[in-house]
Tab-separated table of C-alpha atoms and ligand atoms in Angstrom:
chain	number	residue	atom	x	y	z
A	245	MET	CA	-30.320	-7.148	-14.756
A	246	LYS	CA	-29.556	-10.662	-13.740
A	247	PHE	CA	-26.079	-11.990	-14.347
A	248	ILE	CA	-26.125	-15.480	-15.831
A	249	ASP	CA	-22.883	-17.343	-16.350
A	250	GLU	CA	-23.988	-20.924	-16.948
A	251	VAL	CA	-26.780	-22.333	-19.079
A	252	SER	CA	-27.710	-25.669	-20.651
A	253	ILE	CA	-29.237	-25.516	-24.105
A	254	THR	CA	-30.021	-27.759	-27.054
A	255	VAL	CA	-28.943	-26.763	-30.529
A	256	ALA	CA	-29.752	-28.382	-33.857
A	257	SER	CA	-28.530	-27.824	-37.376
A	258	GLY	CA	-30.986	-27.867	-40.274
A	259	HIS	CA	-31.880	-30.857	-42.439
A	260	GLY	CA	-30.871	-30.769	-46.067
A	261	GLY	CA	-33.728	-30.207	-48.508
A	262	PRO	CA	-34.712	-33.164	-50.718
A	263	GLY	CA	-33.703	-33.287	-54.362
A	264	SER	CA	-36.469	-32.955	-56.915
A	265	ILE	CA	-37.743	-35.462	-59.471
A	266	SER	CA	-38.876	-33.552	-62.476
A	267	PHE	CA	-38.805	-33.720	-66.289
A	268	ARG	CA	-38.738	-30.962	-68.818
A	269	ARG	CA	-42.139	-30.344	-70.332
A	270	GLU	CA	-41.870	-27.926	-73.181
A	271	SER	CA	-43.624	-27.944	-76.556
A	272	PHE	CA	-40.556	-28.681	-78.631
A	273	TYR	CA	-39.074	-31.246	-76.263
A	274	PRO	CA	-41.725	-33.967	-76.120
A	275	ARG	CA	-39.391	-36.286	-74.283
A	276	GLY	CA	-37.561	-33.723	-72.191
A	277	GLY	CA	-34.856	-35.020	-69.926
A	278	PRO	CA	-34.725	-34.833	-66.144
A	279	ASP	CA	-34.538	-31.336	-64.648
A	280	GLY	CA	-35.008	-31.908	-60.905
A	281	GLY	CA	-32.736	-29.605	-58.923
A	282	ASP	CA	-30.791	-30.384	-55.738
A	283	GLY	CA	-32.089	-29.603	-52.280
A	284	GLY	CA	-30.507	-26.781	-50.290
A	285	ARG	CA	-28.071	-27.350	-47.421
A	286	GLY	CA	-29.426	-27.235	-43.885
A	287	GLY	CA	-28.309	-24.283	-41.757
A	288	ASN	CA	-25.187	-24.666	-39.604
A	289	VAL	CA	-24.972	-23.912	-35.912
A	290	ILE	CA	-22.308	-21.285	-35.357
A	291	LEU	CA	-21.124	-19.768	-32.102
A	292	LYS	CA	-19.896	-16.229	-32.378
A	293	THR	CA	-18.342	-14.179	-29.619
A	294	THR	CA	-18.878	-10.509	-29.020
A	295	ARG	CA	-17.457	-8.022	-26.574
A	296	HIS	CA	-20.854	-6.344	-26.339
A	297	LEU	CA	-22.192	-9.058	-24.077
A	298	ASN	CA	-20.906	-9.976	-20.652
A	299	SER	CA	-23.538	-12.392	-19.484
A	300	LEU	CA	-25.396	-15.401	-20.873
A	301	MET	CA	-28.723	-13.705	-20.093
A	302	ASP	CA	-30.061	-14.304	-23.593
A	303	TYR	CA	-30.128	-18.049	-22.956
A	304	ARG	CA	-32.061	-17.919	-19.733
A	305	SER	CA	-35.570	-18.523	-21.025
A	306	GLN	CA	-35.194	-20.047	-24.483
A	307	LYS	CA	-33.477	-23.423	-24.281
A	308	LYS	CA	-33.813	-24.872	-27.779
A	309	PHE	CA	-32.283	-23.339	-30.853
A	310	PHE	CA	-32.694	-24.603	-34.412
A	311	ALA	CA	-31.026	-23.654	-37.647
A	312	GLU	CA	-33.303	-23.595	-40.707
A	313	ASP	CA	-33.809	-26.610	-42.955
A	314	GLY	CA	-32.701	-26.429	-46.561
A	315	GLN	CA	-35.479	-26.101	-49.112
A	316	ALA	CA	-36.422	-28.761	-51.628
A	317	GLY	CA	-34.978	-28.678	-55.119
A	318	ALA	CA	-37.410	-27.857	-57.911
A	319	ALA	CA	-38.006	-28.242	-61.619
A	320	LYS	CA	-35.852	-26.482	-64.182
A	321	ASN	CA	-32.801	-27.537	-62.183
A	322	CYS	CA	-33.576	-25.053	-59.460
A	323	THR	CA	-31.519	-25.707	-56.357
A	324	GLY	CA	-33.413	-25.230	-53.109
A	325	ALA	CA	-32.324	-22.354	-50.936
A	326	ASP	CA	-29.872	-23.185	-48.138
A	327	GLY	CA	-31.281	-23.048	-44.616
A	328	LYS	CA	-30.252	-19.989	-42.663
A	329	ASP	CA	-27.400	-20.620	-40.239
A	330	LEU	CA	-28.135	-20.322	-36.563
A	331	ILE	CA	-25.663	-17.837	-35.143
A	332	LEU	CA	-25.545	-17.836	-31.359
A	333	LEU	CA	-23.945	-14.721	-29.947
A	334	VAL	CA	-22.056	-15.287	-26.710
A	335	PRO	CA	-19.675	-13.157	-24.667
A	336	VAL	CA	-15.925	-13.492	-25.179
A	337	GLY	CA	-14.775	-16.022	-22.591
A	338	THR	CA	-17.587	-18.524	-23.079
A	339	ILE	CA	-16.571	-22.146	-22.684
A	340	VAL	CA	-18.672	-24.723	-24.500
A	341	ARG	CA	-18.994	-28.086	-22.814
A	342	SER	CA	-20.752	-31.290	-23.743
A	343	SER	CA	-23.594	-32.284	-21.441
A	344	GLU	CA	-21.017	-34.537	-19.699
A	345	GLY	CA	-18.856	-31.522	-18.918
A	346	GLU	CA	-16.078	-32.130	-21.426
A	347	ILE	CA	-14.729	-28.901	-22.952
A	348	LEU	CA	-15.574	-28.742	-26.660
A	349	ILE	CA	-14.207	-25.297	-27.312
A	350	ASP	CA	-13.031	-22.302	-25.340
A	351	LEU	CA	-14.144	-19.123	-27.068
A	352	ALA	CA	-11.504	-17.014	-25.402
A	353	ASP	CA	-11.277	-14.382	-28.092
A	354	GLU	CA	-13.337	-12.660	-30.728
A	355	MET	CA	-14.067	-15.595	-32.996
A	356	GLU	CA	-16.569	-17.825	-34.737
A	357	HIS	CA	-16.854	-21.558	-34.317
A	358	LEU	CA	-18.798	-23.989	-36.463
A	359	LEU	CA	-20.388	-26.283	-33.909
A	360	LEU	CA	-22.764	-28.346	-36.060
A	361	LYS	CA	-22.926	-28.619	-39.808
A	362	GLY	CA	-26.272	-28.593	-41.528
A	363	GLY	CA	-27.302	-31.671	-43.538
A	364	ARG	CA	-26.351	-31.751	-47.209
A	365	GLY	CA	-29.121	-31.182	-49.708
A	366	GLY	CA	-30.266	-34.255	-51.686
A	367	LYS	CA	-29.379	-34.535	-55.363
A	368	GLY	CA	-32.190	-33.975	-57.832
A	369	ASN	CA	-32.857	-36.458	-60.590
A	370	THR	CA	-30.758	-34.492	-63.081
A	371	PHE	CA	-27.753	-35.750	-61.181
A	372	PHE	CA	-28.691	-39.384	-61.800
A	373	LYS	CA	-28.959	-39.129	-65.568
A	374	THR	CA	-26.541	-41.512	-67.282
A	375	SER	CA	-26.081	-42.803	-70.821
A	376	VAL	CA	-28.136	-45.842	-69.974
A	377	ASN	CA	-30.727	-44.108	-67.864
A	378	GLN	CA	-31.859	-40.926	-69.542
A	379	ALA	CA	-34.949	-40.536	-67.402
A	380	PRO	CA	-34.046	-41.400	-63.806
A	381	GLU	CA	-37.016	-41.472	-61.499
A	382	LYS	CA	-34.929	-41.041	-58.418
A	383	ALA	CA	-33.671	-38.217	-56.255
A	384	GLN	CA	-31.969	-38.154	-52.860
A	385	PRO	CA	-33.629	-37.097	-49.648
A	386	GLY	CA	-31.754	-34.384	-47.801
A	387	GLU	CA	-29.237	-35.421	-45.182
A	388	ASP	CA	-30.428	-35.007	-41.594
A	389	GLY	CA	-29.018	-32.230	-39.477
A	390	SER	CA	-27.758	-33.068	-36.022
A	391	SER	CA	-28.590	-31.923	-32.563
A	392	MET	CA	-26.608	-31.606	-29.382
A	393	ASP	CA	-27.043	-30.688	-25.727
A	394	ILE	CA	-24.404	-28.227	-24.604
A	395	ILE	CA	-23.464	-26.228	-21.553
A	396	LEU	CA	-22.336	-22.655	-22.034
A	397	GLU	CA	-20.165	-21.411	-19.216
A	398	LEU	CA	-18.845	-17.888	-19.039
A	399	LYS	CA	-15.483	-17.107	-17.526
A	400	LEU	CA	-14.730	-13.497	-18.265
A	401	ILE	CA	-11.405	-12.710	-19.858
A	402	ALA	CA	-9.449	-9.899	-18.261
A	403	ASP	CA	-5.794	-9.097	-17.688
A	404	VAL	CA	-6.200	-8.014	-14.093
A	405	GLY	CA	-8.692	-8.941	-11.376
A	406	ILE	CA	-9.445	-6.727	-8.381
A	407	ILE	CA	-10.032	-8.672	-5.201
A	408	GLY	CA	-10.762	-7.560	-1.681
A	409	PHE	CA	-13.378	-7.269	1.028
A	410	PRO	CA	-16.678	-5.576	0.255
A	411	ASN	CA	-16.435	-1.822	0.633
A	412	ALA	CA	-12.627	-1.822	0.135
A	413	GLY	CA	-13.068	0.522	-2.821
A	414	LYS	CA	-12.729	-1.889	-5.739
A	415	SER	CA	-15.424	-0.265	-7.815
A	416	THR	CA	-14.140	3.200	-6.956
A	417	LEU	CA	-10.737	2.123	-8.216
A	418	ILE	CA	-11.997	0.681	-11.503
A	419	SER	CA	-14.075	3.793	-12.097
A	420	ARG	CA	-10.909	5.882	-11.590
A	421	ILE	CA	-8.699	3.963	-13.974
A	422	SER	CA	-11.204	3.069	-16.688
A	423	ALA	CA	-14.410	4.328	-18.231
A	424	ALA	CA	-16.448	1.746	-16.287
A	425	LYS	CA	-19.162	3.310	-14.145
A	426	PRO	CA	-20.100	0.740	-11.528
A	427	LYS	CA	-22.282	1.562	-8.574
A	428	ILE	CA	-20.272	2.793	-5.598
A	429	ALA	CA	-21.702	3.062	-2.117
A	430	ASP	CA	-20.725	3.057	1.496
A	431	TYR	CA	-22.067	-0.377	2.345
A	432	PRO	CA	-20.859	-3.912	1.637
A	433	PHE	CA	-22.037	-5.891	-1.410
A	434	THR	CA	-22.764	-2.910	-3.568
A	435	THR	CA	-21.368	-4.777	-6.555
A	436	LEU	CA	-23.440	-7.872	-7.221
A	437	THR	CA	-22.091	-8.939	-10.587
A	438	PRO	CA	-18.642	-8.832	-12.169
A	439	HIS	CA	-17.876	-6.124	-14.662
A	440	LEU	CA	-15.014	-5.133	-16.874
A	441	GLY	CA	-13.218	-1.862	-17.443
A	442	VAL	CA	-10.765	-1.014	-20.197
A	443	VAL	CA	-7.702	0.806	-18.932
A	444	LYS	CA	-6.088	2.961	-21.579
A	445	ALA	CA	-2.434	2.865	-20.689
A	446	ALA	CA	0.493	4.626	-22.282
A	447	GLU	CA	1.352	4.361	-25.985
A	448	GLU	CA	-2.085	3.326	-27.084
A	449	LYS	CA	-1.877	0.138	-25.114
A	450	SER	CA	-4.934	-0.898	-23.225
A	451	PHE	CA	-5.890	-3.757	-20.980
A	452	LEU	CA	-8.939	-5.184	-19.244
A	453	VAL	CA	-9.609	-5.094	-15.532
A	454	ALA	CA	-12.343	-7.084	-13.794
A	455	ASP	CA	-14.151	-5.868	-10.684
A	456	ILE	CA	-15.954	-8.648	-8.857
A	457	PRO	CA	-18.223	-8.649	-5.807
A	458	GLY	CA	-16.351	-8.554	-2.502
A	459	LEU	CA	-15.208	-11.651	-0.677
A	460	ILE	CA	-15.411	-12.188	3.056
A	461	LYS	CA	-14.079	-14.697	5.498
A	462	GLY	CA	-16.028	-17.904	5.077
A	463	ALA	CA	-16.855	-17.208	1.416
A	464	SER	CA	-15.780	-20.767	0.654
A	465	GLN	CA	-18.603	-21.943	2.911
A	466	GLY	CA	-21.023	-19.715	1.058
A	467	VAL	CA	-20.870	-16.742	3.430
A	468	GLY	CA	-21.732	-13.442	1.781
A	469	LEU	CA	-22.023	-13.986	-1.935
A	470	GLY	CA	-19.744	-16.979	-1.621
A	471	MET	CA	-17.165	-17.723	-4.246
A	472	GLN	CA	-19.409	-17.937	-7.260
A	473	PHE	CA	-17.762	-15.010	-9.006
A	474	LEU	CA	-14.172	-16.043	-8.539
A	475	LYS	CA	-14.222	-17.959	-11.781
A	476	HIS	CA	-14.370	-14.619	-13.547
A	477	ILE	CA	-10.884	-13.729	-12.410
A	478	GLU	CA	-9.452	-17.190	-13.120
A	479	ARG	CA	-8.268	-15.995	-16.484
A	480	THR	CA	-6.349	-12.936	-15.338
A	481	LYS	CA	-2.578	-12.530	-15.251
A	482	PHE	CA	-2.516	-11.064	-11.765
A	483	PHE	CA	-4.648	-9.485	-9.069
A	484	ILE	CA	-4.867	-6.122	-7.425
A	485	HIS	CA	-5.466	-7.138	-3.845
A	486	LEU	CA	-7.180	-4.086	-2.426
A	487	VAL	CA	-7.079	-3.657	1.326
A	488	ASP	CA	-9.070	-1.034	3.215
A	489	ALA	CA	-6.587	0.844	5.396
A	490	SER	CA	-9.170	3.133	7.006
A	491	GLY	CA	-9.981	0.879	9.921
A	492	MET	CA	-13.605	1.972	9.546
A	493	SER	CA	-14.686	-1.593	8.945
A	494	GLY	CA	-13.540	-2.462	12.455
A	495	ARG	CA	-11.240	-5.105	10.982
A	496	ASP	CA	-7.484	-5.160	10.731
A	497	PRO	CA	-5.927	-4.562	7.279
A	498	PHE	CA	-3.376	-7.358	7.531
A	499	SER	CA	-5.885	-9.935	8.695
A	500	ASP	CA	-8.211	-8.845	5.857
A	501	TYR	CA	-5.373	-9.578	3.483
A	502	GLN	CA	-4.806	-12.993	5.031
A	503	ASP	CA	-8.492	-13.837	5.075
A	504	ILE	CA	-8.896	-13.193	1.371
A	505	ASN	CA	-5.830	-15.288	0.567
A	506	GLU	CA	-7.196	-18.086	2.657
A	507	GLU	CA	-10.446	-18.013	0.694
A	508	LEU	CA	-8.465	-18.178	-2.548
A	509	SER	CA	-6.663	-21.296	-1.289
A	510	LYS	CA	-9.968	-22.882	-0.359
A	511	TYR	CA	-11.354	-22.070	-3.776
A	512	ASP	CA	-8.335	-23.791	-5.315
A	513	GLU	CA	-8.851	-26.856	-3.138
A	514	ALA	CA	-12.488	-27.046	-4.175
A	515	ASN	CA	-11.667	-26.801	-7.869
A	516	GLN	CA	-8.499	-28.835	-8.012
A	517	GLY	CA	-8.322	-31.153	-10.995
A	518	LYS	CA	-11.250	-29.569	-12.827
A	519	GLU	CA	-10.578	-29.348	-16.530
A	520	GLY	CA	-9.532	-25.841	-17.519
A	521	PHE	CA	-9.080	-24.629	-13.940
A	522	PHE	CA	-6.228	-22.246	-13.107
A	523	PRO	CA	-5.469	-21.868	-9.391
A	524	LEU	CA	-5.878	-18.450	-7.841
A	525	SER	CA	-3.786	-18.645	-4.689
A	526	THR	CA	-0.527	-18.708	-6.638
A	527	ARG	CA	-1.451	-15.841	-8.951
A	528	PRO	CA	0.834	-12.801	-8.561
A	529	GLN	CA	-0.757	-9.995	-6.540
A	530	ILE	CA	-0.100	-6.303	-6.258
A	531	ILE	CA	-1.031	-5.522	-2.686
A	532	VAL	CA	-2.620	-2.109	-2.464
A	533	LEU	CA	-3.710	-0.245	0.657
A	534	ASN	CA	-6.644	2.009	-0.164
A	535	LYS	CA	-8.314	4.951	1.581
A	536	ILE	CA	-5.031	6.342	2.892
A	537	ASP	CA	-6.627	9.788	2.908
A	538	THR	CA	-8.405	8.647	6.066
A	539	VAL	CA	-5.342	7.298	7.857
A	540	SER	CA	-2.741	9.210	9.882
A	541	GLU	CA	0.888	9.023	8.770
A	542	GLU	CA	1.718	7.178	11.909
A	543	ASN	CA	-0.974	4.568	11.468
A	544	LEU	CA	-0.103	4.061	7.851
A	545	LYS	CA	3.501	3.443	8.782
A	546	LYS	CA	2.394	0.879	11.321
A	547	ILE	CA	0.266	-0.983	8.777
A	548	LYS	CA	3.012	-0.898	6.161
A	549	ASN	CA	5.526	-2.206	8.661
A	550	GLU	CA	3.285	-5.079	9.589
A	551	PHE	CA	3.091	-6.166	5.947
A	552	LYS	CA	6.846	-5.727	5.584
A	553	LYS	CA	7.531	-7.820	8.639
A	554	LYS	CA	5.110	-10.601	7.795
A	555	ILE	CA	5.400	-10.950	4.042
A	556	GLY	CA	8.655	-9.161	3.293
A	557	SER	CA	7.274	-6.358	1.146
A	558	GLU	CA	5.425	-3.123	1.630
A	559	PRO	CA	2.093	-2.589	-0.051
A	560	LEU	CA	1.519	0.254	-2.459
A	561	VAL	CA	-0.610	2.945	-0.830
A	562	ILE	CA	-3.348	4.790	-2.698
A	563	SER	CA	-6.499	6.757	-2.345
A	564	ALA	CA	-9.038	5.872	-4.984
A	565	VAL	CA	-10.994	8.965	-3.966
A	566	THR	CA	-8.273	11.640	-4.027
A	567	GLY	CA	-6.323	9.915	-6.804
A	568	LYS	CA	-3.146	9.625	-4.764
A	569	ASN	CA	-0.675	7.197	-6.386
A	570	ILE	CA	-3.244	6.017	-8.921
A	571	LYS	CA	-0.974	6.973	-11.807
A	572	GLU	CA	1.832	4.964	-10.262
A	573	LEU	CA	-0.461	1.976	-9.785
A	574	VAL	CA	-1.572	2.091	-13.417
A	575	GLN	CA	2.080	2.247	-14.476
A	576	ILE	CA	2.915	-0.850	-12.466
A	577	MET	CA	-0.145	-2.647	-13.820
A	578	THR	CA	0.760	-1.722	-17.389
A	579	LYS	CA	4.276	-2.975	-16.926
A	580	MET	CA	3.066	-6.261	-15.516
A	581	VAL	CA	0.418	-6.788	-18.181
A	582	PHE	CA	2.775	-6.153	-21.060
A	583	SER	CA	6.016	-7.552	-19.675
A	584	ASN	CA	4.255	-10.866	-19.178
A	585	GLU	CA	3.334	-10.886	-22.817
A	586	GLU	CA	6.855	-10.171	-23.971
A	587	THR	CA	8.299	-13.035	-22.003
A	588	LEU	CA	5.741	-15.529	-23.271
B	41	GTP	N1	-12.108	8.063	2.025
B	41	GTP	C1	-12.065	7.189	1.041
B	41	GTP	N2	-13.166	6.494	0.725
B	41	GTP	C2	-13.091	5.612	-0.269
B	41	GTP	C3	-11.903	5.384	-1.025
B	41	GTP	N3	-12.153	4.454	-1.947
B	41	GTP	C4	-13.437	4.096	-1.805
B	41	GTP	N4	-14.015	4.785	-0.817
B	41	GTP	C5	-15.400	4.717	-0.348
B	41	GTP	O1	-15.643	3.423	0.129
B	41	GTP	C6	-17.003	3.027	-0.109
B	41	GTP	C7	-17.026	1.703	-0.846
B	41	GTP	O2	-16.492	1.867	-2.135
B	41	GTP	P1	-16.816	0.864	-3.323
B	41	GTP	O3	-15.933	1.241	-4.450
B	41	GTP	O4	-18.267	0.768	-3.563
B	41	GTP	O5	-16.290	-0.490	-2.656
B	41	GTP	P2	-16.282	-1.970	-3.272
B	41	GTP	O6	-15.009	-2.597	-2.840
B	41	GTP	O7	-16.565	-1.926	-4.705
B	41	GTP	O8	-17.462	-2.613	-2.470
B	41	GTP	P3	-18.439	-3.861	-2.873
B	41	GTP	O9	-18.935	-3.600	-4.251
B	41	GTP	O10	-19.501	-3.780	-1.876
B	41	GTP	O11	-17.600	-5.072	-2.769
B	41	GTP	C8	-17.617	4.169	-0.902
B	41	GTP	O12	-18.325	4.982	-0.042
B	41	GTP	C9	-16.417	4.909	-1.447
B	41	GTP	O13	-16.660	6.270	-1.676
B	41	GTP	C10	-10.756	6.159	-0.648
B	41	GTP	O14	-9.656	6.048	-1.208
B	41	GTP	N5	-10.901	7.023	0.393
B	42	MG	MG1	-18.096	-2.641	-5.755
């Protein structure tokens, strides 16, 4: 399935139905008064978020969306039916922009937003009856609806983002700590689209983790899958920076760590000043060395020491396959997710 995170569409609310011009015609009321009902309201355009979607796929082929028009009023003071609202379902985290790029609303939670109101229905001639005009021959047309070009942009909402080189074990980790079942394989770029996992932490607390496709050196120049998916971890509190300690990639763990950070800085440079952008290079990181089941004690010590010497702290060491230290990692994550909230 293709992952779509930006689409341009046109939406329109419904026109109001016209009011009716009608007079009572019944045997015992030879000069019956006006009885033209009002027109119905045009349908609204409403955006509604759902956690069941995590892509804007549904908007890939259809580009124009209309709410229903209100129906005309009728005799016997019958009000026309209101037009059905157009309810557009979008994933939580969808940002709605005008066609000029200005943010109209950020649908960052489960919510509904009234984007365009339908036109009011016209008044029927009953409404225009006065003491001096008992038989008004006029009714209102319905009010027009309105239309708008918008851009829907998805930036997933998660508490934690997992970053790292392809094949570092990001998907293995998320599958260990949540119910997410991403594809895992021994080659780079197994994960081609971001996905979310819910981590059920202690005391019925849970939080969301995002796994995104791997980054490589030069991603900012479009190497590999480039940086197109980084926006999906923009709205996280912190990152798990997963580093492959196995040495099987032929690269060095510490330079992997540096390379990814460099790409984050370049991403920030490229997006600086963009409305709604939150820089990534300053986001707190938990540095985690993975695949320690494949590394000798001695080698692991060496790698840890290098981190200690160069950045002043030792990484946490885990094995996403054997489960070593996974519990501890989840505890640290939980603490960071919820302590942040308490200090807000
Ligand atoms: N020995 C060992 N292998 C691991 C560990 N974690 C992951 N792997 C293996 O590493 C390979 C890559 O794992 P993935 O989870 O697909 O890696 P990824 O980071 O999601 O990779 P991309 O989706 O390509 O970015 C798989 O063969 C995993 O079984 C670990 O702790 N120890
Ligand atoms: Mg993966």
